[in-house]
Coordinates of C-alpha atoms in Angstrom, one line a residue:
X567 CA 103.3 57.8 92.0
X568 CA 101.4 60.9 92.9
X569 CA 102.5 62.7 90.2
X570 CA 101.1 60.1 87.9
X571 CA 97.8 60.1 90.1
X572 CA 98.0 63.5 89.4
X573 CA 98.4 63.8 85.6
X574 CA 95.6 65.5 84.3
X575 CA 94.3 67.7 81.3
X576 CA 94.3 71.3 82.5
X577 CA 90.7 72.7 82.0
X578 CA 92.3 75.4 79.9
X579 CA 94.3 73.0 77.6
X580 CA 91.1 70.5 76.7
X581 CA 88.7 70.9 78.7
X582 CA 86.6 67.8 77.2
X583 CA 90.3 65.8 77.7
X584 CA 90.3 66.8 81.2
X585 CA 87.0 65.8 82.6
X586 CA 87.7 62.3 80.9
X587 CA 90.8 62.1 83.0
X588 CA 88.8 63.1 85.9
X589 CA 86.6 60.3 85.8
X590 CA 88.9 57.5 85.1
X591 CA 91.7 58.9 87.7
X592 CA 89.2 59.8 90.7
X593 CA 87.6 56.4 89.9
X594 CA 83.9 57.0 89.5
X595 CA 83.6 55.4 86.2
X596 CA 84.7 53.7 83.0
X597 CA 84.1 52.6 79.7
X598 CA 83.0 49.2 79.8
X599 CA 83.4 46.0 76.9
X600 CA 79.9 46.9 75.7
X601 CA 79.9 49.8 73.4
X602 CA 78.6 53.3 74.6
X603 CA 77.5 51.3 78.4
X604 CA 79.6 52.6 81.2
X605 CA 80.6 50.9 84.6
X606 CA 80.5 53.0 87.7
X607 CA 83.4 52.4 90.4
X608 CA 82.6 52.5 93.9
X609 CA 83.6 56.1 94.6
X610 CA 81.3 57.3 91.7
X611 CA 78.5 54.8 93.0
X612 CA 78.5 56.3 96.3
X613 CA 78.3 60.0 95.0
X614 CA 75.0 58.6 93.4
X615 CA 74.0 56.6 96.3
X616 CA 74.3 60.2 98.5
X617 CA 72.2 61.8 95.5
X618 CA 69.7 58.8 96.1
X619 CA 69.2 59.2 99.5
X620 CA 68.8 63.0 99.4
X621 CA 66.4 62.9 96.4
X622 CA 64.2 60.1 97.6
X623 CA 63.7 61.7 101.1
X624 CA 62.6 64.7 99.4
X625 CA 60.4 63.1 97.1
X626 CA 58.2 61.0 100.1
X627 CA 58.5 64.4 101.6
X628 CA 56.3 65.0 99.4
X629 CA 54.0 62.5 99.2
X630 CA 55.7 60.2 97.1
X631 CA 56.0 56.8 97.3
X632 CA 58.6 54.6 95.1
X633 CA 56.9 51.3 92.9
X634 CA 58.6 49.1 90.2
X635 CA 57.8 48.6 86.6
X636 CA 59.1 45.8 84.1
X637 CA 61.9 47.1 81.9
X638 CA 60.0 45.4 79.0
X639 CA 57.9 47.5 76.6
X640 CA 55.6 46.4 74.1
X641 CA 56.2 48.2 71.1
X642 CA 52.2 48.7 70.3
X643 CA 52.3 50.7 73.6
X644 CA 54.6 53.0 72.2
X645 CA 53.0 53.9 69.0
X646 CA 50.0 55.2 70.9
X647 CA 51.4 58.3 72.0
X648 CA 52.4 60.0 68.2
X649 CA 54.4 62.5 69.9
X650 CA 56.4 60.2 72.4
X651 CA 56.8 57.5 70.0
X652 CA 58.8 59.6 67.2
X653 CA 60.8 61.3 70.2
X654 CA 62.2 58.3 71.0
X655 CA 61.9 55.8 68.2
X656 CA 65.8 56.9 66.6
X657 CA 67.1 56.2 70.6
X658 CA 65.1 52.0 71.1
X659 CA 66.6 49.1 72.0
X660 CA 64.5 46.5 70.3
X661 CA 64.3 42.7 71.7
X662 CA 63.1 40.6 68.8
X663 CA 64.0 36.8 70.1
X664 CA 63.7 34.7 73.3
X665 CA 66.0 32.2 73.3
X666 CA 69.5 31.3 72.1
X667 CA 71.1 27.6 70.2
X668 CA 74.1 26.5 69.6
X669 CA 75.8 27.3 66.1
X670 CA 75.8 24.0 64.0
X671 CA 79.5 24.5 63.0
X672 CA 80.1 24.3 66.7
X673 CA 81.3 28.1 66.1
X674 CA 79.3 29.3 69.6
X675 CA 75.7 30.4 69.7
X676 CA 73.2 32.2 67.3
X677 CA 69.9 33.1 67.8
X678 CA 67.3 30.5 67.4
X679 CA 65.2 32.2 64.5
X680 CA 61.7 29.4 65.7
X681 CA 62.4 31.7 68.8
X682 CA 60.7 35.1 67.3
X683 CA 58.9 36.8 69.8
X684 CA 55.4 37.8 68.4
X685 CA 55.6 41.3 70.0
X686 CA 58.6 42.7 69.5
X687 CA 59.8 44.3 73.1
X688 CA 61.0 48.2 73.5
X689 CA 64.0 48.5 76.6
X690 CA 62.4 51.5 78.1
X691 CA 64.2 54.8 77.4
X692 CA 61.1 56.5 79.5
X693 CA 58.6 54.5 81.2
X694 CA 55.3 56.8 80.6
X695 CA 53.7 53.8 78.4
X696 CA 53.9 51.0 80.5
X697 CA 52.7 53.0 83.5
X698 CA 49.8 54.6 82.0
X699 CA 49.1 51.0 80.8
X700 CA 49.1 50.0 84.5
X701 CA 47.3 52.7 85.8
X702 CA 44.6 51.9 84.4
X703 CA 44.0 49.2 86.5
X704 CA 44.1 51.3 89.4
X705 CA 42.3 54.2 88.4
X706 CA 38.3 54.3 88.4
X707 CA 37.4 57.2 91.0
X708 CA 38.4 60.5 92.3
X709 CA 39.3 58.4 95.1
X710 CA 42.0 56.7 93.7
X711 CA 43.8 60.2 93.3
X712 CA 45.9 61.8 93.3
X713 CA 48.5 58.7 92.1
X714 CA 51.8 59.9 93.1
X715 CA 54.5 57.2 92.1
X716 CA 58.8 57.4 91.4
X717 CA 60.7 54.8 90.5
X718 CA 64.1 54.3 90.6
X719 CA 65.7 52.1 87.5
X720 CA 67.8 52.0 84.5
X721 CA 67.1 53.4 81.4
X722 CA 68.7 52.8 77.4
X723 CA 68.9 55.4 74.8
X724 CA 70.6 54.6 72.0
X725 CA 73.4 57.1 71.4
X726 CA 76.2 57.0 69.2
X727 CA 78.4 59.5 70.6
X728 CA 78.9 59.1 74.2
X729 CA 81.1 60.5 77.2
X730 CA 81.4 59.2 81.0
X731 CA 77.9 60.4 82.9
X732 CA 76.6 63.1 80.8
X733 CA 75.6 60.5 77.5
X734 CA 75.7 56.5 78.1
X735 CA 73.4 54.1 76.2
X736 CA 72.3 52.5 79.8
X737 CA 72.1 55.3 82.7
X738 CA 70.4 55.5 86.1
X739 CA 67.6 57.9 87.0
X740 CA 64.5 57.8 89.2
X741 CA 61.0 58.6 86.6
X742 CA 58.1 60.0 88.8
X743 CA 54.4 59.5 87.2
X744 CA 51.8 61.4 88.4
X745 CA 47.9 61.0 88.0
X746 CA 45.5 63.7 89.3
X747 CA 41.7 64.7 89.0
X748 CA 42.3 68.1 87.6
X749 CA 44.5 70.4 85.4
X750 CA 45.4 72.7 88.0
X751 CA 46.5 70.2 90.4
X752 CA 48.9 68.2 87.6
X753 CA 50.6 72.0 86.9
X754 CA 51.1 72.5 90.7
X755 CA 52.9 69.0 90.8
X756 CA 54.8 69.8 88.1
X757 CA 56.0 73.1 89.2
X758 CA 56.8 71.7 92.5
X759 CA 58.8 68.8 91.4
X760 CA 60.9 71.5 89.3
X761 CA 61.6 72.9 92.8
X762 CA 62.0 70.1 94.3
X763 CA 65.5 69.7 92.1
X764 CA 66.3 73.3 92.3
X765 CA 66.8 72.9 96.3
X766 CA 68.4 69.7 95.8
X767 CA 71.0 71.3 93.4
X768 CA 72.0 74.4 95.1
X769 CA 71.7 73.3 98.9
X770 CA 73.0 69.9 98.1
X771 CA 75.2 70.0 94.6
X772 CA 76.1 73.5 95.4
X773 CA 75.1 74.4 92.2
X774 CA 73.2 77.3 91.1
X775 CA 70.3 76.7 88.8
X776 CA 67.9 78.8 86.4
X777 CA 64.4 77.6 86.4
X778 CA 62.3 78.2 83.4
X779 CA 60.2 76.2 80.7
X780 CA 61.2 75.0 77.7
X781 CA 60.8 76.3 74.0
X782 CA 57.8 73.8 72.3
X783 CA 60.9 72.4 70.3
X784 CA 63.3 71.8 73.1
X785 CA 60.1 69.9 74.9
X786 CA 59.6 66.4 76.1
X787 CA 57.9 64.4 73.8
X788 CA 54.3 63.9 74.4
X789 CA 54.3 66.9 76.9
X790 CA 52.3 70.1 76.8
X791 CA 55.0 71.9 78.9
X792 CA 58.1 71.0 80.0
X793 CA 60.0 72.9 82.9
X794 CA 64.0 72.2 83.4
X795 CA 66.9 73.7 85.8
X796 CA 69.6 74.5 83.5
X797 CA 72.9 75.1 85.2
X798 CA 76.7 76.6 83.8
X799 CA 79.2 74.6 83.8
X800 CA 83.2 76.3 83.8
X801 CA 83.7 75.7 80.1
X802 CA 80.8 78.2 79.7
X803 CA 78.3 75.7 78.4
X804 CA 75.0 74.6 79.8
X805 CA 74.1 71.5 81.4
X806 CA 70.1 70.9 81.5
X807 CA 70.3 69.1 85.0
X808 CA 66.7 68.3 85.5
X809 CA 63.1 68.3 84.0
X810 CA 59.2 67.6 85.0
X811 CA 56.6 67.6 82.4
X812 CA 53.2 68.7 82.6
X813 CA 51.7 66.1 80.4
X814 CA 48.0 67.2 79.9
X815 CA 45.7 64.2 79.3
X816 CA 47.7 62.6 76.0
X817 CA 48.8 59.6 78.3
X818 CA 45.3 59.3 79.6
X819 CA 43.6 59.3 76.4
X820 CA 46.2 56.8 74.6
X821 CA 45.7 54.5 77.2
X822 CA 41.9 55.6 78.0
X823 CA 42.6 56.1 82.2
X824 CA 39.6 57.6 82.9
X825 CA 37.3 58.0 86.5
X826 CA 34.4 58.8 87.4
X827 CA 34.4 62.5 89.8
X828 CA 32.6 63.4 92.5
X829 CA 29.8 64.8 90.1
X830 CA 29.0 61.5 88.9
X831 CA 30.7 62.6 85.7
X832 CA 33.8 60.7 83.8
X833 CA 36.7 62.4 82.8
X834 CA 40.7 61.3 81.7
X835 CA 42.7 62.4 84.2
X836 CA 45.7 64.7 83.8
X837 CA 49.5 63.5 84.0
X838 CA 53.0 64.5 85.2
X839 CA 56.3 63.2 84.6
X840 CA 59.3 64.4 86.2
X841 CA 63.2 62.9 86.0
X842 CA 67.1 63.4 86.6
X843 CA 69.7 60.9 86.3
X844 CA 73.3 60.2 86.9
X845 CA 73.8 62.7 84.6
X846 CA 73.9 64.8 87.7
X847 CA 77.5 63.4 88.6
X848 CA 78.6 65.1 85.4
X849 CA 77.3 68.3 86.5
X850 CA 79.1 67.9 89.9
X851 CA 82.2 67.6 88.0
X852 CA 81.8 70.0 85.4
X853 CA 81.0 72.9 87.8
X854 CA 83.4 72.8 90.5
X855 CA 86.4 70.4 89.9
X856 CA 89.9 72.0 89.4
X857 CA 93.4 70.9 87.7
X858 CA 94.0 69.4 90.9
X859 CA 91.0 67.0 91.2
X860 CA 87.5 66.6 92.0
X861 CA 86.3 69.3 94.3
X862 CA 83.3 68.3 96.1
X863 CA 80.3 69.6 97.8
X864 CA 80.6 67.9 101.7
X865 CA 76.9 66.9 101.6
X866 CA 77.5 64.9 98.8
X867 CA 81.4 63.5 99.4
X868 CA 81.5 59.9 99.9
X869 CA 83.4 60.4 103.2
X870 CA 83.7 64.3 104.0
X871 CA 86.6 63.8 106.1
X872 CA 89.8 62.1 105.9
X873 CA 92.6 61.7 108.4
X874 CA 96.4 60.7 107.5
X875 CA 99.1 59.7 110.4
X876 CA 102.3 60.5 109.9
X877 CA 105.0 58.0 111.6
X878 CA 108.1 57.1 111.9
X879 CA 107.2 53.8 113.3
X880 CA 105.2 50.9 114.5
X881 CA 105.4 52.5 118.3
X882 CA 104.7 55.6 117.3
X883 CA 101.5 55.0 115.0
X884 CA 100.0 53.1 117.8
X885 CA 100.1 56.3 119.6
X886 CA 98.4 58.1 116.5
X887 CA 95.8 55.1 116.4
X888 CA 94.6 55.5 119.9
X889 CA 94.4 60.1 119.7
X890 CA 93.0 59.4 116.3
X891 CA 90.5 57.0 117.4
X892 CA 88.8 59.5 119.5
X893 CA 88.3 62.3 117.4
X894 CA 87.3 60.0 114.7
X895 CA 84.0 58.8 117.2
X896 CA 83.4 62.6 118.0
X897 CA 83.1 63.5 114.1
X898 CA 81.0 60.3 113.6
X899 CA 79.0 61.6 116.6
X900 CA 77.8 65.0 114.9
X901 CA 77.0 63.3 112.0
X902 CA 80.6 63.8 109.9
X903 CA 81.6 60.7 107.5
X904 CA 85.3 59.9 108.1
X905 CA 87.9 57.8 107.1
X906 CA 90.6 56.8 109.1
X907 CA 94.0 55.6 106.3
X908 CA 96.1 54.0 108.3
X909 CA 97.3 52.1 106.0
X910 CA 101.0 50.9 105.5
X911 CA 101.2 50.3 101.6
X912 CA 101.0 54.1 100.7
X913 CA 103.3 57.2 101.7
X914 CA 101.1 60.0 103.5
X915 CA 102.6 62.2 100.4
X916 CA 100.5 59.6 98.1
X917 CA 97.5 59.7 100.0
X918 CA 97.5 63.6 100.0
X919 CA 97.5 63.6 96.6
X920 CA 95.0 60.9 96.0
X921 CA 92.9 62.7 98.3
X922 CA 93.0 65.6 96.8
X923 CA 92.2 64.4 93.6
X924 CA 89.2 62.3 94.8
X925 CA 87.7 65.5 96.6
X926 CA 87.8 64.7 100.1
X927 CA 86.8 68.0 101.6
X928 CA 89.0 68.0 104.6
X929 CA 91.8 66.2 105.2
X930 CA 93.4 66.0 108.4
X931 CA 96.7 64.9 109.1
X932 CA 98.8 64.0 112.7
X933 CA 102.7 63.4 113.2
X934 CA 104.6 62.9 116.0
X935 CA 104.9 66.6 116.9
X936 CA 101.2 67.2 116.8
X937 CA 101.2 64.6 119.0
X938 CA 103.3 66.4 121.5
X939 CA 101.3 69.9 121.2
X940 CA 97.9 68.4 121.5
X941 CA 97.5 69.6 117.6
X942 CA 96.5 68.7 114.0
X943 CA 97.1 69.8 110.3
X944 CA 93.8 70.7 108.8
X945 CA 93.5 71.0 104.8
X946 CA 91.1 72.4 102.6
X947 CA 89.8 70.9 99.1
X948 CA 87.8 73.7 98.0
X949 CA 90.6 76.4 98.7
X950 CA 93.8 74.5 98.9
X951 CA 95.0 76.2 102.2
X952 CA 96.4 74.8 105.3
X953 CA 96.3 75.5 109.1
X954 CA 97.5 74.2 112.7
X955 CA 94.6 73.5 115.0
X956 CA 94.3 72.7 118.6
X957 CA 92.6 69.1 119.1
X958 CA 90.1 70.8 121.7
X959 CA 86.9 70.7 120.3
X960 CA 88.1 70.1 116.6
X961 CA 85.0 68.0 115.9
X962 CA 82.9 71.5 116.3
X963 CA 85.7 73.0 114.4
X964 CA 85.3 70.5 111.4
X965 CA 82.1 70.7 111.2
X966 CA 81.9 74.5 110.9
X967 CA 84.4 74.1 108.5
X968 CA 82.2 71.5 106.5
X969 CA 79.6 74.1 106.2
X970 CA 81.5 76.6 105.3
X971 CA 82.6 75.3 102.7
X972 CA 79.2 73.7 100.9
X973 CA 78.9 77.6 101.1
X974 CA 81.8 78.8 99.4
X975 CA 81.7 75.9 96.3
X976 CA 78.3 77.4 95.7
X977 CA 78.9 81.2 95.9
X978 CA 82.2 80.5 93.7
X979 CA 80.0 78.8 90.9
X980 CA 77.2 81.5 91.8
X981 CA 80.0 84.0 90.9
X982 CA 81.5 82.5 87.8
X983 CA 77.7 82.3 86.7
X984 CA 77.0 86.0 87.5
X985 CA 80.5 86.9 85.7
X986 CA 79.2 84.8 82.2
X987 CA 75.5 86.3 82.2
X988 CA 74.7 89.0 80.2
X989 CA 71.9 90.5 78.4
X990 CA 72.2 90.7 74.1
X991 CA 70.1 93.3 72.3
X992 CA 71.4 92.2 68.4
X993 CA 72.1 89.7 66.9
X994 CA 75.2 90.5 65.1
X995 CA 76.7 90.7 68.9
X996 CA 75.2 87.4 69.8
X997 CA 77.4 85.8 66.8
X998 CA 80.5 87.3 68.4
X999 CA 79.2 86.8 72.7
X1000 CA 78.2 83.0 72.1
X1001 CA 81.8 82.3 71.2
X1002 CA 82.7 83.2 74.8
X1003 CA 80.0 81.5 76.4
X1004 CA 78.0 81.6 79.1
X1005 CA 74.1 82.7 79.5
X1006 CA 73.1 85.3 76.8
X1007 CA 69.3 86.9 78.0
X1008 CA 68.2 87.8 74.6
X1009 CA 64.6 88.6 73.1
X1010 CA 63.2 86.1 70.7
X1011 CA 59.9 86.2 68.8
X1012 CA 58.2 83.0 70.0
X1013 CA 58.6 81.1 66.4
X1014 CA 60.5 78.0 66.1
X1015 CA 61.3 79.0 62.7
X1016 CA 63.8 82.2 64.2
X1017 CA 64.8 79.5 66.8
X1018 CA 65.8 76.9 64.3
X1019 CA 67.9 79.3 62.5
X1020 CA 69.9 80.7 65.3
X1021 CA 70.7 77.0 66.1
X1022 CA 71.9 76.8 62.8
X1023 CA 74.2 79.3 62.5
X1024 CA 75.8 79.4 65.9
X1025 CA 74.8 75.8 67.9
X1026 CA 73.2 77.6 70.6
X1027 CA 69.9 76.8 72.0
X1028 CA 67.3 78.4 74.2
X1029 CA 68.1 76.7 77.3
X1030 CA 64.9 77.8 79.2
X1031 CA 62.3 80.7 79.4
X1032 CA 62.9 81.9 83.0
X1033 CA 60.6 81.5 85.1
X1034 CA 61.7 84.3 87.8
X1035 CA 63.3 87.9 86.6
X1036 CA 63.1 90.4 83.9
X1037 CA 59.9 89.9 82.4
X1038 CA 60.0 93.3 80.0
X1039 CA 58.6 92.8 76.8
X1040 CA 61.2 93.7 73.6
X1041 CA 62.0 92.9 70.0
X1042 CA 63.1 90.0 68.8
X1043 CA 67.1 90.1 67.7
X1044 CA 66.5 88.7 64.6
X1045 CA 63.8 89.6 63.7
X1046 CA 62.7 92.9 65.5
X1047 CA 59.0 91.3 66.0
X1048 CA 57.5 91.6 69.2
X1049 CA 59.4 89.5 72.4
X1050 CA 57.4 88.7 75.5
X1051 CA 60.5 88.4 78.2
X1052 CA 64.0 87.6 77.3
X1053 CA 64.9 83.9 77.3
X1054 CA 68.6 82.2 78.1
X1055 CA 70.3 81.0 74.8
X1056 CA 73.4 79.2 75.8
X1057 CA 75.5 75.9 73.6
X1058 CA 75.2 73.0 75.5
X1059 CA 76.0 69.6 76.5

């Protein structure tokens, strides 16, 4: 049974086969009986959950606070942004009836066609439209700002072509919307929402992130500029893993939110919009799992610790139980999620492996010998490697261990990043560097014309202009016209 648990895609084999298998054999999600939706298991549910909790401290951290809006759009709400409307319109779930009959034949139930709704209703794929719409309401005066809102909900884009967490018709995500008084102060919250998610990805995900704005082509739509963390995941593609949109007044003025400032004066005030989404479990996969399994980052492990007896019998697990018991209340003490498998349906052997594949960070295991020399078998995730410990303060030892390793999954994807990176000066090397992957730093002219092209002809896109680096003026590889800095052209997911 564990090799079966076990039988995955090696990364170098299929890569795209392999993170499939990953998510169906660790359990954190599956294709469900409605086409391009996905159900996510309770091991997957719980990575989000972790992701939740982290994200939405942050958030009130910063002066957010979390609200609810109806899932329902009008679709006259949507044409009133020009931009946003023909961003989204290819992706909309449209609701055009209320109400369901019974099939005359007796052949099960059809749509009652009296039952027409006289507004056709939009399922939000973004929920800028029916919040400015609201907002409106609740916005007369400087006073009333700045508005500083997040919710957490479901979203559907229509997509054709899906996979497991990185592209699902329905997916989870939390939506900040933002209102302020001036532009400076709606550029500020977008640029510190943009940080907010690079902290969250490398000191929680582990994950290294490059912070930069979009190209006007790669931007939101209905957003003057759009900032994103773009990470590298170990097939040498990009992942964008977050975004926040500085939205200028466009929401404002299509749904004419305007107050009156401290001048007497009336003005529309100035949006942000900022996002991520489940899509983030993809990027936990993608950037540190192995052949073996998920390898996970121990702040965001469903349990970070897992302990396995090892018995002979009923007598002698008892004994096991009762050692076990006490370091299992000293872990919970410092704060360390444990789980205690005691269980009698499954061979430790089986559990090891299942373990290993679901990404437990440590596992700890006691037989009768460690019994005997006060002792205990502590195993690795991230490195795969094995030791003896004494049972004397091993809740301080786990612990430091725990830390130590949310260091080392970063610094190994930090590495691999640093390894991939490298700066392009023509574009006949591009052509042959993209094929290997990774970040190319190359000098573009600005145009969307040279952009489109390069997209074109080799399927990368520019992933983000840094915000922090090389800033050197150059020319522009295709081109040779003049280049500001160098931006990060990379294929993507």
């Amino acid at each position: 049974m564990a090799k079966e648990l076990k039988e995955l895609t090696s990364r170098s084999e299929d890569y795209s086969q392999w993170y499939l298998d990953l998510v169906i054999k660790a359990e954190l999600a599956e294709n469900s009986a409605v086409r391009g939706c996905m159900v996510i298991k309770p091991y997957g549910y719980a990575i989000w959950e972790k992701m939740q909790r982290q994200l939405d401290d942050m958030f009130k951290e910063t002066g957010h606070v979390n609200a609810y809006f109806p899932l329902f759009i009008p679709k006259s709400f949507l044409s009133r942004e020009a931009d946003h409307v023909e961003g989204f319109a290819k992706e909309c779930a449209v609701v055009t009836h209320y109400r369901l009959k019974n099939a005359p034949d007796g052949s099960g139930v059809v749509v009652d066609p009296e039952a027409k709704l006289e507004e056709e209703l939009i399922i939000r794929p973004t929920s800028e439209t029916i919040i400015w719409s609201t907002y409106k309401n609740w916005i007369q005066s400087y006073r009333d700002l700045p508005l500083l809102i997040n919710q957490w909900a479901n979203v559907v884009r229509w997509e054709m072509r899906t996979r497991l967490f990185l592209r699902t018709a329905e997916f989870l995500w939390q939506e900040g919307h933002t209102a302020h008084a001036t532009e400076q102060e709606a550029v500020e919250e977008t640029e510190k929402m943009i940080n907010v998610y690079a902290d969250f990805a490398e000191k929680y995900m582990a994950l290294p992130v490059i912070k930069g704005k979009k190209s006007a082509s790669e931007r939101f739509a209905g957003a003057i500029d759009t900032y994103t963390i773009e990470a590298l995941m170990q097939d040498g593609k990009a992942l964008q893993s977050g975004t926040s949109h500085f939205l200028g007044q466009n929401f404002a003025k299509a749904f004419d939110v305007m107050f009156a400032d401290k001048d007497g004066g009336r003005d529309y005030v100035w949006a942000t919009s900022w996002g991520v989404s489940t899509r983030l479990i993809g990027a936990l996969i993608m950037a540190h799992s192995d052949d073996n399994g998920l390898v996970l980052p121990p702040k965001l492990a469903p349990y970070q610790v897992v302990i396995v007896p090892i018995y002979k019998n009923a007598e002698q697990l008892a004994q096991i139980d009762e050692k076990v018991s006490g370091i299992v209340s000293r872990l919970k003490a410092l704060g360390v999620s444990v789980k205690y498998d005691n269980s009698d349906n499954k061979k430790p052997g089986w559990k090891f492996s299942e373990y290993e594949l679901k990404g437990v960070p440590v596992r700890l295991a006691m037989g009768g010998r460690d019994m005997e020399n006060n002792t205990i078998e502590v195993a690795r995730r991230d490195t795969l490697t094995k030791e003896t410990v004494s049972c004397e303060n091993i809740e301080e030892y786990v612990k430091n261990l725990l830390d130590e390793i949310q260091e080392n999954i970063y610094k190994k994807a930090l590495d691999y990043r640093a390894s991939t990176t490298r700066e392009v000066n023509s574009y006949e090397e591009f052509k042959e560097e993209i094929e290997k992957g990774g970040f190319l730093l190359c000098h573009w002219d600005g145009t969307p014309e040279t952009e489109e092209l390069i997209k074109n002809e080799t399927k990368a896109t520019i992933r983000c202009i840094p915000l922090e680096g090389d800033k050197t003026p150059g020319k522009c590889m295709v081109t040779g016209k003049p280049s500001a800095q160098r931006v990060i052209f990379a294929r993507a997911y």
